[in-house]
Coordinates of C-alpha atoms in Angstrom, one line a residue:
M1 CA -181.9 15.1 22.7
Q2 CA -178.3 15.4 20.6
Q3 CA -178.9 19.3 20.5
H4 CA -179.6 19.1 24.9
N5 CA -176.2 17.4 25.4
Q6 CA -174.5 20.4 23.5
D7 CA -176.0 22.6 25.4
I8 CA -175.0 20.6 28.8
E9 CA -171.7 20.8 27.0
N10 CA -171.3 24.1 25.8
P11 CA -174.6 26.4 27.8
H12 CA -173.1 29.6 26.4
P13 CA -172.3 29.1 22.9
Q14 CA -172.4 32.3 22.1
E15 CA -169.1 33.1 24.4
T16 CA -167.0 30.7 22.9
Q17 CA -164.9 33.1 20.2
L18 CA -165.0 35.9 23.2
Q19 CA -163.2 33.6 25.8
A20 CA -159.1 33.9 25.8
P21 CA -157.3 30.8 26.6
P22 CA -155.6 30.5 30.5
Q23 CA -152.7 32.1 31.0
M24 CA -149.5 30.4 32.5
P25 CA -148.2 32.5 35.5
M26 CA -144.6 34.4 33.6
P27 CA -141.2 33.6 35.7
P28 CA -140.0 36.5 38.0
Q29 CA -137.4 38.6 34.8
G30 CA -134.5 38.0 35.8
P31 CA -130.8 36.9 33.3
M32 CA -132.0 34.2 31.3
M33 CA -130.6 30.7 31.7
V34 CA -129.2 27.8 29.3
P35 CA -129.0 24.5 30.0
P36 CA -125.7 23.3 30.5
M37 CA -124.2 21.0 27.2
M38 CA -122.3 18.5 27.0
A39 CA -118.6 19.1 26.0
G40 CA -118.8 19.2 22.3
Q41 CA -122.2 20.0 21.5
A42 CA -123.1 22.4 19.5
M43 CA -125.9 24.9 20.7
P44 CA -129.3 24.5 18.7
G45 CA -130.1 26.8 16.5
P46 CA -133.5 28.8 16.4
Q47 CA -136.4 26.0 15.5
D48 CA -138.2 26.2 12.3
P49 CA -141.4 28.1 12.5
M50 CA -143.3 24.3 10.5
G51 CA -141.8 22.4 13.7
A52 CA -139.2 20.8 11.2
Q53 CA -135.0 20.7 11.5
P54 CA -133.4 23.4 12.8
I55 CA -132.6 26.2 10.9
A56 CA -128.6 26.3 9.9
Q57 CA -126.8 28.7 12.3
P58 CA -124.6 31.8 9.8
M59 CA -121.1 30.3 9.8
P60 CA -118.3 32.7 11.5
R61 CA -117.0 35.6 9.8
G62 CA -113.6 35.6 11.6
W63 CA -110.6 33.4 10.4
R64 CA -110.1 32.6 14.1
E65 CA -113.5 31.9 14.8
R66 CA -113.5 29.9 11.2
M67 CA -110.7 27.1 12.2
M68 CA -111.8 27.0 15.5
R69 CA -115.0 25.6 14.3
R70 CA -113.0 23.3 12.1
F71 CA -110.7 22.0 14.9
G72 CA -113.4 21.7 17.6
M73 CA -114.1 24.5 20.2
D74 CA -113.4 22.2 22.9
M75 CA -110.3 21.3 21.6
Y76 CA -108.5 22.0 25.0
A77 CA -110.1 20.2 27.3
R78 CA -110.9 17.4 24.9
V79 CA -107.5 16.6 24.5
R80 CA -106.7 16.6 27.9
K81 CA -108.7 13.9 28.6
G82 CA -108.0 11.6 25.3
E83 CA -106.6 8.0 25.2
R84 CA -103.0 7.5 26.7
T85 CA -101.1 5.7 23.7
I86 CA -99.5 6.3 20.2
P87 CA -101.9 6.1 17.6
D88 CA -101.4 2.9 15.1
W89 CA -100.8 5.5 12.1
M90 CA -98.0 7.0 13.8
M91 CA -95.8 3.5 13.5
G92 CA -96.7 2.2 10.6
K93 CA -96.8 5.5 7.8
P94 CA -93.7 6.7 9.2
L95 CA -91.8 3.9 9.2
A96 CA -92.4 2.9 5.6
F97 CA -92.0 7.1 4.2
F98 CA -88.1 6.4 5.6
F99 CA -88.0 3.5 3.9
V100 CA -88.6 4.7 0.8
S101 CA -86.6 8.0 1.4
M102 CA -83.6 6.3 2.4
F103 CA -84.2 3.9 -0.7
A104 CA -84.9 7.0 -3.5
C105 CA -81.9 8.4 -2.2
W106 CA -79.8 5.8 -2.9
V107 CA -81.3 5.0 -6.0
V108 CA -81.0 8.1 -7.2
F109 CA -78.0 9.2 -7.0
G110 CA -75.8 6.0 -5.5
N111 CA -73.6 6.2 -3.1
A112 CA -75.0 4.3 -0.6
M113 CA -73.9 5.4 3.3
P114 CA -72.0 2.2 4.8
A115 CA -73.5 -0.8 6.2
L116 CA -72.5 0.1 9.3
Y117 CA -74.6 3.4 9.9
A118 CA -77.3 2.3 8.1
G119 CA -78.3 -0.4 10.0
F120 CA -77.9 1.7 13.3
S121 CA -80.2 4.5 11.4
I122 CA -83.0 1.9 10.5
L123 CA -82.4 0.5 13.8
S124 CA -83.2 3.7 15.7
V125 CA -86.2 4.4 13.8
L126 CA -87.1 1.1 14.7
L127 CA -86.4 1.6 18.3
F128 CA -88.2 4.8 18.6
F129 CA -91.6 3.9 16.0
V130 CA -92.3 0.5 17.5
G131 CA -90.8 0.7 20.8
T132 CA -92.7 3.6 21.5
R133 CA -95.7 2.3 20.4
Y134 CA -95.9 -0.9 22.0
L135 CA -94.8 0.2 25.7
S136 CA -98.0 2.9 25.0
V137 CA -100.1 0.3 25.5
K138 CA -98.6 -2.0 27.7
W139 CA -98.7 0.4 30.3
K140 CA -101.8 2.5 29.4
Q141 CA -103.0 1.1 32.7
D142 CA -100.5 2.1 34.8
K143 CA -101.3 4.6 37.4
T144 CA -99.7 7.9 37.4
R145 CA -96.7 6.4 40.0
L146 CA -96.2 2.9 38.6
F147 CA -96.0 4.5 34.6
T148 CA -93.2 7.0 36.0
K149 CA -91.4 4.2 37.4
H150 CA -91.3 2.4 34.9
L151 CA -90.5 4.8 32.9
F152 CA -87.4 6.3 34.5
V153 CA -86.7 2.3 34.3
G154 CA -87.0 1.5 31.1
A155 CA -84.9 4.4 29.9
L156 CA -82.3 4.1 31.8
L157 CA -81.9 0.4 30.6
V158 CA -81.9 1.6 27.4
R159 CA -79.2 4.3 28.4
L160 CA -77.2 1.4 29.4
I161 CA -77.4 -0.6 26.9
W162 CA -76.2 2.1 24.3
V163 CA -73.0 2.8 26.6
L164 CA -71.8 -0.4 27.2
F165 CA -72.1 -1.1 23.7
G166 CA -70.4 2.6 22.4
Y167 CA -68.0 1.6 25.1
F168 CA -66.4 -1.8 23.7
Y169 CA -67.5 -1.6 20.5
Y170 CA -69.4 1.3 18.8
N171 CA -67.1 4.4 19.3
E172 CA -63.3 2.7 19.4
A173 CA -64.7 0.9 15.9
V174 CA -66.0 4.0 14.0
Y175 CA -63.8 6.7 15.6
G176 CA -60.6 4.9 17.5
R177 CA -61.5 5.8 21.0
V178 CA -63.6 4.7 23.3
D179 CA -65.1 8.3 24.7
G180 CA -67.2 8.8 21.6
F181 CA -66.3 12.0 18.6
G182 CA -65.4 15.2 18.7
D183 CA -61.9 17.2 19.1
D184 CA -63.1 18.6 22.2
N185 CA -62.8 15.0 24.0
G186 CA -59.2 15.2 24.9
W187 CA -59.3 19.2 26.1
Y188 CA -62.6 18.2 28.3
L189 CA -61.3 15.0 30.0
D190 CA -57.6 17.0 30.4
F191 CA -58.8 20.3 32.1
A192 CA -60.9 17.7 34.6
Q193 CA -58.4 16.1 35.8
G194 CA -56.2 18.8 36.8
I195 CA -59.2 20.3 38.8
A196 CA -59.7 17.1 40.1
K197 CA -55.1 17.2 41.1
W198 CA -55.8 20.7 42.6
I199 CA -59.0 19.8 44.4
R200 CA -57.1 16.5 46.0
G201 CA -54.0 18.9 46.6
D202 CA -52.1 16.2 44.9
G203 CA -51.4 19.0 41.5
K204 CA -48.8 20.9 40.9
R205 CA -50.6 23.8 39.5
S206 CA -52.4 26.2 41.3
F207 CA -56.3 26.7 40.4
G208 CA -55.4 29.9 39.1
E209 CA -52.5 28.5 36.8
V210 CA -55.3 25.3 35.8
M211 CA -57.5 27.7 34.5
K212 CA -54.8 30.1 32.6
W213 CA -53.4 26.8 31.3
Y214 CA -57.1 25.7 30.2
G215 CA -58.5 29.3 29.9
S216 CA -61.7 29.6 27.4
A217 CA -65.1 30.8 27.4
I218 CA -66.8 30.5 31.1
D219 CA -69.5 28.1 29.8
D220 CA -67.1 25.6 28.7
T221 CA -65.5 24.9 32.4
G222 CA -69.0 23.8 34.6
Y223 CA -68.3 20.1 32.2
P224 CA -65.0 20.1 33.0
F225 CA -65.6 20.8 36.8
W226 CA -68.5 18.4 36.9
L227 CA -66.1 15.8 35.2
A228 CA -64.2 16.9 38.0
L229 CA -66.2 15.9 40.8
L230 CA -67.1 12.3 39.3
Y231 CA -63.5 11.2 39.4
I232 CA -63.0 12.9 42.8
L233 CA -66.3 10.3 44.1
S234 CA -65.2 7.6 42.0
F235 CA -61.7 7.4 43.3
D236 CA -60.5 8.1 39.3
S237 CA -61.4 4.5 38.9
S238 CA -62.2 5.1 35.0
D239 CA -62.1 8.9 33.0
V240 CA -64.2 8.0 30.5
F241 CA -66.9 5.2 32.1
V242 CA -68.6 6.6 35.0
P243 CA -69.1 9.8 33.4
L244 CA -70.7 7.8 30.7
I245 CA -72.7 5.3 33.2
A246 CA -73.5 9.3 35.1
K247 CA -75.1 10.7 31.8
A248 CA -77.4 7.3 31.5
V249 CA -79.0 8.3 34.6
L250 CA -79.2 12.0 34.0
G251 CA -81.1 11.1 30.7
A252 CA -83.4 9.0 32.4
Y253 CA -84.3 11.1 34.9
S254 CA -84.6 14.2 32.2
C255 CA -87.8 12.0 30.7
I256 CA -89.2 12.6 34.0
C257 CA -88.7 15.8 34.0
I258 CA -90.4 15.9 30.5
Y259 CA -93.6 13.5 31.8
R260 CA -94.2 15.7 34.3
V261 CA -94.1 19.6 32.2
T262 CA -95.9 18.2 29.7
A263 CA -98.7 16.9 32.5
R264 CA -98.9 20.6 34.2
H265 CA -99.8 21.8 30.8
F266 CA -101.3 19.3 28.1
G267 CA -102.8 16.2 30.4
E268 CA -102.0 12.8 31.2
G269 CA -102.1 11.9 27.4
A270 CA -99.6 13.8 25.7
A271 CA -97.4 13.8 28.8
R272 CA -97.2 9.6 28.4
I273 CA -96.4 9.9 24.9
A274 CA -93.5 12.6 25.6
G275 CA -92.5 10.5 28.3
L276 CA -91.9 8.4 25.8
F277 CA -90.7 10.0 23.2
M278 CA -88.0 11.1 25.6
C279 CA -87.2 7.5 26.2
L280 CA -86.7 5.8 23.2
N281 CA -85.3 8.8 20.7
P282 CA -82.0 8.2 19.1
Y283 CA -81.3 11.7 19.0
V284 CA -81.4 12.0 23.2
I285 CA -79.5 8.6 23.6
F286 CA -76.6 9.0 21.1
W287 CA -75.0 11.8 23.6
C288 CA -74.9 9.4 26.5
S289 CA -72.4 7.2 24.3
S290 CA -70.1 10.2 23.9
M291 CA -68.0 13.1 26.1
L292 CA -69.1 15.9 24.8
K293 CA -71.2 17.7 26.9
E294 CA -74.6 18.1 25.2
A295 CA -76.1 15.4 27.8
E296 CA -75.4 17.3 30.7
M297 CA -76.8 20.5 29.1
M298 CA -80.1 18.2 27.6
F299 CA -80.8 17.6 31.3
L300 CA -80.1 20.9 32.8
C301 CA -82.2 22.5 30.4
C302 CA -85.5 19.9 31.6
L303 CA -84.7 20.4 35.4
C304 CA -84.9 24.0 34.9
V305 CA -87.7 24.4 32.5
D306 CA -89.3 21.2 35.8
K307 CA -88.3 23.4 38.3
T308 CA -88.8 27.2 37.0
D309 CA -92.2 25.5 35.0
Q310 CA -93.4 24.0 38.4
A311 CA -93.3 27.3 40.6
L312 CA -94.5 29.3 37.7
S313 CA -97.7 26.8 37.7
S314 CA -98.0 26.3 41.4
E315 CA -101.8 26.6 42.5
K316 CA -100.6 27.7 45.4
G317 CA -98.7 30.9 43.7
L318 CA -95.6 31.7 42.5
T319 CA -92.8 32.6 45.2
F320 CA -89.5 33.2 45.5
M321 CA -88.1 30.2 47.2
G322 CA -90.4 28.1 45.2
L323 CA -88.5 30.0 41.8
L324 CA -85.3 29.6 43.5
P325 CA -84.0 25.2 42.2
G326 CA -85.0 26.8 38.5
M327 CA -83.0 30.1 39.2
L328 CA -80.3 27.3 40.1
A329 CA -80.4 25.3 36.8
A330 CA -80.6 28.3 34.7
S331 CA -77.7 29.7 36.3
A332 CA -75.7 26.7 35.5
L333 CA -77.0 26.6 31.8
F334 CA -74.8 29.6 31.8
F335 CA -71.8 27.4 32.3
F336 CA -72.3 24.8 29.7
R337 CA -74.0 27.2 27.2
A338 CA -74.5 30.7 27.7
P339 CA -77.8 31.1 25.5
L340 CA -79.5 28.7 27.0
G341 CA -79.3 30.6 30.6
I342 CA -79.9 34.0 28.6
V343 CA -82.8 31.9 27.2
A344 CA -84.1 30.6 30.1
V345 CA -84.0 33.8 32.2
L346 CA -86.1 35.7 29.9
A347 CA -88.5 33.7 29.2
I348 CA -89.2 33.8 33.0
F349 CA -89.2 37.4 32.1
A350 CA -91.9 36.8 29.2
H351 CA -93.8 34.8 31.7
V352 CA -93.9 37.1 34.6
V353 CA -95.2 40.4 31.5
F354 CA -97.5 38.3 29.6
V355 CA -99.8 36.2 32.2
S356 CA -103.3 36.9 32.8
K357 CA -103.5 39.4 35.3
R358 CA -105.9 36.5 36.9
V359 CA -102.8 34.3 37.3
M360 CA -100.6 36.6 38.8
S361 CA -101.6 40.0 40.1
I362 CA -99.7 43.3 38.7
G363 CA -98.2 43.5 41.7
K364 CA -96.6 40.7 42.3
K365 CA -95.7 40.5 39.0
V366 CA -93.0 43.8 39.9
I367 CA -92.3 42.2 43.0
I368 CA -90.9 38.6 41.1
G369 CA -89.5 40.5 38.4
I370 CA -87.2 42.7 40.4
L371 CA -86.0 39.6 42.3
V372 CA -84.9 37.6 39.1
G373 CA -82.7 40.9 37.8
V374 CA -81.3 41.0 40.7
I375 CA -80.4 37.9 41.3
V376 CA -79.3 37.6 37.5
I377 CA -77.8 40.6 37.5
A378 CA -75.7 40.0 40.6
G379 CA -74.8 36.7 39.9
M380 CA -73.9 36.9 35.9
G381 CA -74.6 40.1 35.0
D382 CA -71.0 40.6 33.2
R383 CA -71.5 37.6 31.3
L384 CA -75.0 38.4 30.2
R385 CA -73.9 41.4 29.0
T386 CA -71.3 39.9 27.2
Q387 CA -73.0 37.3 25.4
A388 CA -75.7 39.7 24.9
N389 CA -72.9 41.6 22.9
M390 CA -71.2 39.3 21.2
L391 CA -74.8 37.8 20.0
T392 CA -75.5 41.6 18.6
K393 CA -72.5 42.2 16.9
Q394 CA -72.5 38.7 15.2
V395 CA -75.5 39.6 13.8
Q396 CA -74.6 42.9 12.9
S397 CA -71.6 42.2 11.3
G398 CA -72.2 39.1 9.3
Q399 CA -70.4 37.2 11.2
S400 CA -72.3 34.0 11.4
Q401 CA -72.5 34.1 7.4
A402 CA -68.7 34.1 7.2
L403 CA -68.0 31.7 8.9
I404 CA -70.2 29.3 6.7
A405 CA -68.9 30.6 3.7
E406 CA -65.3 29.4 5.7
R407 CA -66.2 26.5 6.1
A408 CA -68.0 26.1 2.4
D409 CA -64.5 26.6 1.2
K410 CA -61.8 24.5 3.0
K411 CA -61.1 21.1 1.6
G412 CA -64.2 18.6 1.6
G413 CA -66.9 21.4 2.3
N414 CA -70.1 22.7 0.4
Q415 CA -70.0 25.0 -2.1
L416 CA -73.3 25.7 -1.6
A417 CA -73.2 26.3 1.7
K418 CA -72.5 30.2 1.4
Y419 CA -76.3 29.9 0.3
A420 CA -77.6 29.7 3.5
T421 CA -78.3 32.2 5.4
A422 CA -81.0 32.9 8.2
A423 CA -83.4 33.5 6.0
V424 CA -83.6 30.3 4.7
F425 CA -83.6 28.8 7.9
A426 CA -85.8 30.4 10.0
P427 CA -89.3 29.1 8.1
L428 CA -87.5 25.3 8.3
I429 CA -85.6 25.9 12.2
F430 CA -88.1 23.2 13.5
T431 CA -87.4 20.3 11.0
I432 CA -83.7 20.9 10.5
P433 CA -81.5 19.2 10.5
F434 CA -82.1 16.7 7.2
P435 CA -81.0 13.4 6.9
T436 CA -78.3 12.7 4.7
F437 CA -78.2 9.4 3.4
N438 CA -75.4 9.7 0.9
M439 CA -72.2 9.0 1.4
V440 CA -70.4 11.6 1.2
N441 CA -67.3 12.5 2.9
E442 CA -65.2 10.6 6.4
E443 CA -66.1 13.9 7.9
Q444 CA -70.2 13.5 7.7
I445 CA -69.8 10.2 10.0
M446 CA -72.1 11.4 12.5
Q447 CA -74.5 12.8 10.0
M448 CA -74.5 9.7 9.0
E449 CA -75.5 7.8 12.1
L450 CA -78.0 10.7 12.9
S451 CA -79.9 10.4 9.7
G452 CA -82.3 8.6 11.4
A453 CA -83.1 10.4 14.4
N454 CA -82.7 13.2 11.7
Y455 CA -85.9 11.6 9.9
I456 CA -87.9 11.4 13.4
K457 CA -86.9 14.9 14.2
N458 CA -88.6 16.4 11.1
I459 CA -91.8 14.2 10.5
L460 CA -92.2 15.9 14.3
S461 CA -92.1 19.2 13.4
F462 CA -95.4 18.8 11.5
F463 CA -97.3 18.4 14.4
V464 CA -95.1 21.1 16.5
I465 CA -95.4 24.0 14.3
L466 CA -99.7 22.8 14.0
V467 CA -99.1 23.2 17.6
M468 CA -98.1 27.1 18.0
L469 CA -100.9 27.5 15.3
L470 CA -103.2 26.4 17.5
L471 CA -102.4 28.1 20.9
L472 CA -101.9 31.1 18.7
I473 CA -105.2 30.7 17.2
S474 CA -107.4 29.9 20.0
G475 CA -105.0 31.7 22.4
E476 CA -104.7 29.3 24.3
W477 CA -100.5 30.3 23.9
R478 CA -100.9 33.0 27.5
R479 CA -101.3 29.5 30.1
H480 CA -98.1 28.3 28.4
V481 CA -96.3 31.5 27.8
F482 CA -92.8 29.9 29.7
I483 CA -92.4 26.8 27.8
L484 CA -92.9 28.4 24.1
A485 CA -90.9 31.5 24.9
Y486 CA -88.3 29.2 26.2
T487 CA -88.6 27.6 22.8
L488 CA -88.9 30.0 20.5
G489 CA -86.3 32.2 21.8
Y490 CA -83.3 29.2 21.6
H491 CA -84.3 28.8 18.1
V492 CA -84.2 32.2 17.3
I493 CA -80.8 32.0 18.4
L494 CA -79.8 29.1 15.9
V495 CA -81.7 31.1 13.0
M496 CA -78.8 34.1 13.7
S497 CA -76.1 32.0 14.6
S498 CA -73.7 30.2 11.8
F499 CA -75.3 26.5 13.6
A500 CA -78.6 26.3 12.7
Q501 CA -78.0 23.1 11.1
S502 CA -75.7 21.3 13.3
G503 CA -77.7 18.8 14.8
R504 CA -75.3 19.4 18.2
H505 CA -76.4 22.3 18.3
H506 CA -80.3 21.7 18.4
A507 CA -79.5 18.9 20.7
P508 CA -80.2 20.9 23.9
V509 CA -83.7 21.9 23.0
I510 CA -85.0 18.3 21.6
P511 CA -86.8 17.6 24.6
M512 CA -88.9 20.8 24.1
I513 CA -89.8 19.9 20.6
L514 CA -90.7 16.5 21.5
L515 CA -93.2 18.0 23.7
F516 CA -95.3 19.7 21.7
A517 CA -95.1 17.2 19.3
A518 CA -96.6 14.6 21.9
Y519 CA -99.3 17.7 22.1
G520 CA -100.1 17.8 18.5
I521 CA -100.1 13.7 18.5
Q522 CA -102.6 13.7 20.7
V523 CA -104.7 16.4 18.9
A524 CA -104.5 15.0 16.0
K525 CA -105.9 11.5 17.3
G526 CA -109.4 12.3 16.7
N527 CA -108.9 14.3 13.3
K528 CA -109.0 12.7 10.3
E529 CA -108.1 16.0 8.0
L530 CA -105.0 16.9 10.4
Q531 CA -104.0 13.2 9.6
R532 CA -104.2 13.5 6.4
G533 CA -102.4 16.0 6.3
F534 CA -99.3 14.6 8.1
T535 CA -99.2 12.1 5.1
I536 CA -99.2 15.2 2.9
A537 CA -95.8 15.6 5.4
L538 CA -94.6 12.6 5.1
V539 CA -94.8 13.2 1.4
L540 CA -93.2 16.1 1.5
E541 CA -90.0 14.6 3.3
V542 CA -89.1 12.6 0.7
V543 CA -89.2 15.1 -2.2
I544 CA -87.1 17.2 0.6
C545 CA -84.6 14.1 1.5
L546 CA -83.8 13.5 -2.1
A547 CA -83.2 17.6 -2.6
W548 CA -81.3 17.7 0.5
N549 CA -78.8 14.9 0.0
W550 CA -78.6 16.4 -4.1
F551 CA -77.1 19.5 -2.0
K552 CA -74.8 17.8 -0.1
L553 CA -73.8 15.7 -3.5
K554 CA -73.6 18.6 -5.9
G555 CA -71.7 21.1 -3.4
R556 CA -68.9 18.7 -3.5
G557 CA -68.8 18.0 -7.0
M558 CA -70.1 14.5 -6.7
I559 CA -72.5 14.4 -9.2

C-alpha cells in the first residue's frame, strides 16, 4: 500500500534525475537598476557564499577617497539639513580655555593688563559664546522671515548700547575723546565738514580747494563724503553721535547680508550660526563706536558680497542688471580701501572662469567677463592700474618688510618684529592677530581691549581651515568660487603688506571668516573626531598665547 502511494506521487521515478527545475522568465536586457539608498547609507557589499555577513569592501586607495569616506560621502547634503542651534561644546570649552590662557600669561610673565581692559575682554567673550548659544536655542523655531527680523533688531540694540556707552563714557575715559581712537579721526571730521560747507554753499573754499587742502589718496575720500552727507541730512546736529548711530544701523544690516550669503551656499543651519556670530562678534561691534571707517568698509564688503553672490547664484541666470548692484558696491570700495575693490572685481572674474559649464555657458562667460571688464576699466581703470603697480612694487622692493623694521626700531617698538616676514604670516593669516593679555605699553590699548575678540578669531580659524580643506578635497569648491576668491584674495594682500598683524586691517574680511567658521561648526556637529581636533586646537591656543605675549614683552626688554 505504501509503495502504491509512492508510485502515484511519482509515476516515473526513473525520470527524476533527468528533469530540470522550472526556469523563471528572464527580464529584458537594459541598464541595471540599483535601488535607491537612504542618505548616508552605504551600498551593501557582495554576500558571503555561505550566507553569512557581507564581505568587507576594500578601502579606497586614493587620499581623496579615504578622506571623504572618513568624513562622510554625503557631508554636503547632510550639513545643509543639519540642526540650527550652536552646540554646547562651542560655549563651555572655549570659555574655559580663554580664562586659562589669560591667567597663564599673567602668572608666568606678570604685567597683567589694567582691570578695565581685562573686564572689557572678559565681557566680550561671555557675550559672544553665551549669547550666541542662548539666542540660537531661543530662535531655533522661528521661520526665516521672523528670524531675520529678530536678528536685525537684536544686532541693532547691541550696537546702540555700545555706541551710547562708548560715546558718553568709554571713549573719553580711555582715549580722552568721544570719537574713539586713531590719529585719522580729526582729519576725517575736518575733511567732511569742508565738503558739507561746500555743498551748502556757505564755505570759503571751492570744491577744488577743499580737495587740494585735504588732498590724499582716492580711497580716503569716500568716507569724508559719507560723513558730509550725514551732516547735511542731520542739519549738523552732531559731528560724531549721528555717524555713530548710522554705523550701528549699517552693522545690523550687515548681519542680514552674511545670513543670506551663508544660506545660499551652506544651508539654513549654518546661516543662522553665521548671522548670530555677526550679531555678537566683539570685533564687528567694536568699530561702531569709532569715527574711523572700518564699520562702513565692513558694511560695503557684506553688501558687495551679498548682491554679487545673489546675481551669480540666481536660478534665472546671470544678467548684467542683476550684477549691477554688486558692481556698484565694489566700485564704492575703491573710495574706502582700494585693495578691497580690486579683490571684489578679481573674485567676479574668478567665478566666471572657474564655475562649471553646466552652470554658465562659455558664451555667457565671455559676454559677462567683457561687460564687467569694460565697466571697471572705464570707471576705475587708472586707479586699478595704480594700485596693482603699487602692490607689485611693494612686494618686489621689500617695502613692507622695511616698514615693519621701521616700526620695530622706534621707541616702544618690538625689536623682534623685524623677523616677522610674509613666510611667517602666510600659514597663520586666518588666525592672527593673537591676544595681548599683558601690559606692554600705552600704545597697545586697542590690542588689550580686543584681546577677547582676537581669541575668538584664533579659535574660529580652526573651522575656517577645516572648511577650506574639505571643499578642496570634496571638489565642492566650484560651487563657492566667488566667496572663496574674495576671502583668499584679501588675505593674500594682507600677507604681502606690512599690516598682516594689524587687527584693523583684518576687520573688512572678518564677516567672511565668520561665514566659513559657521559652516565648519555645522560640519563638526556630527563628527566626534573633528570635535576632538577642536579641543586640541584650544590647547594649542594656550601655548600660542604664552608664546605671543613672551614675544611682545621680550622684544621690548620687559623680561
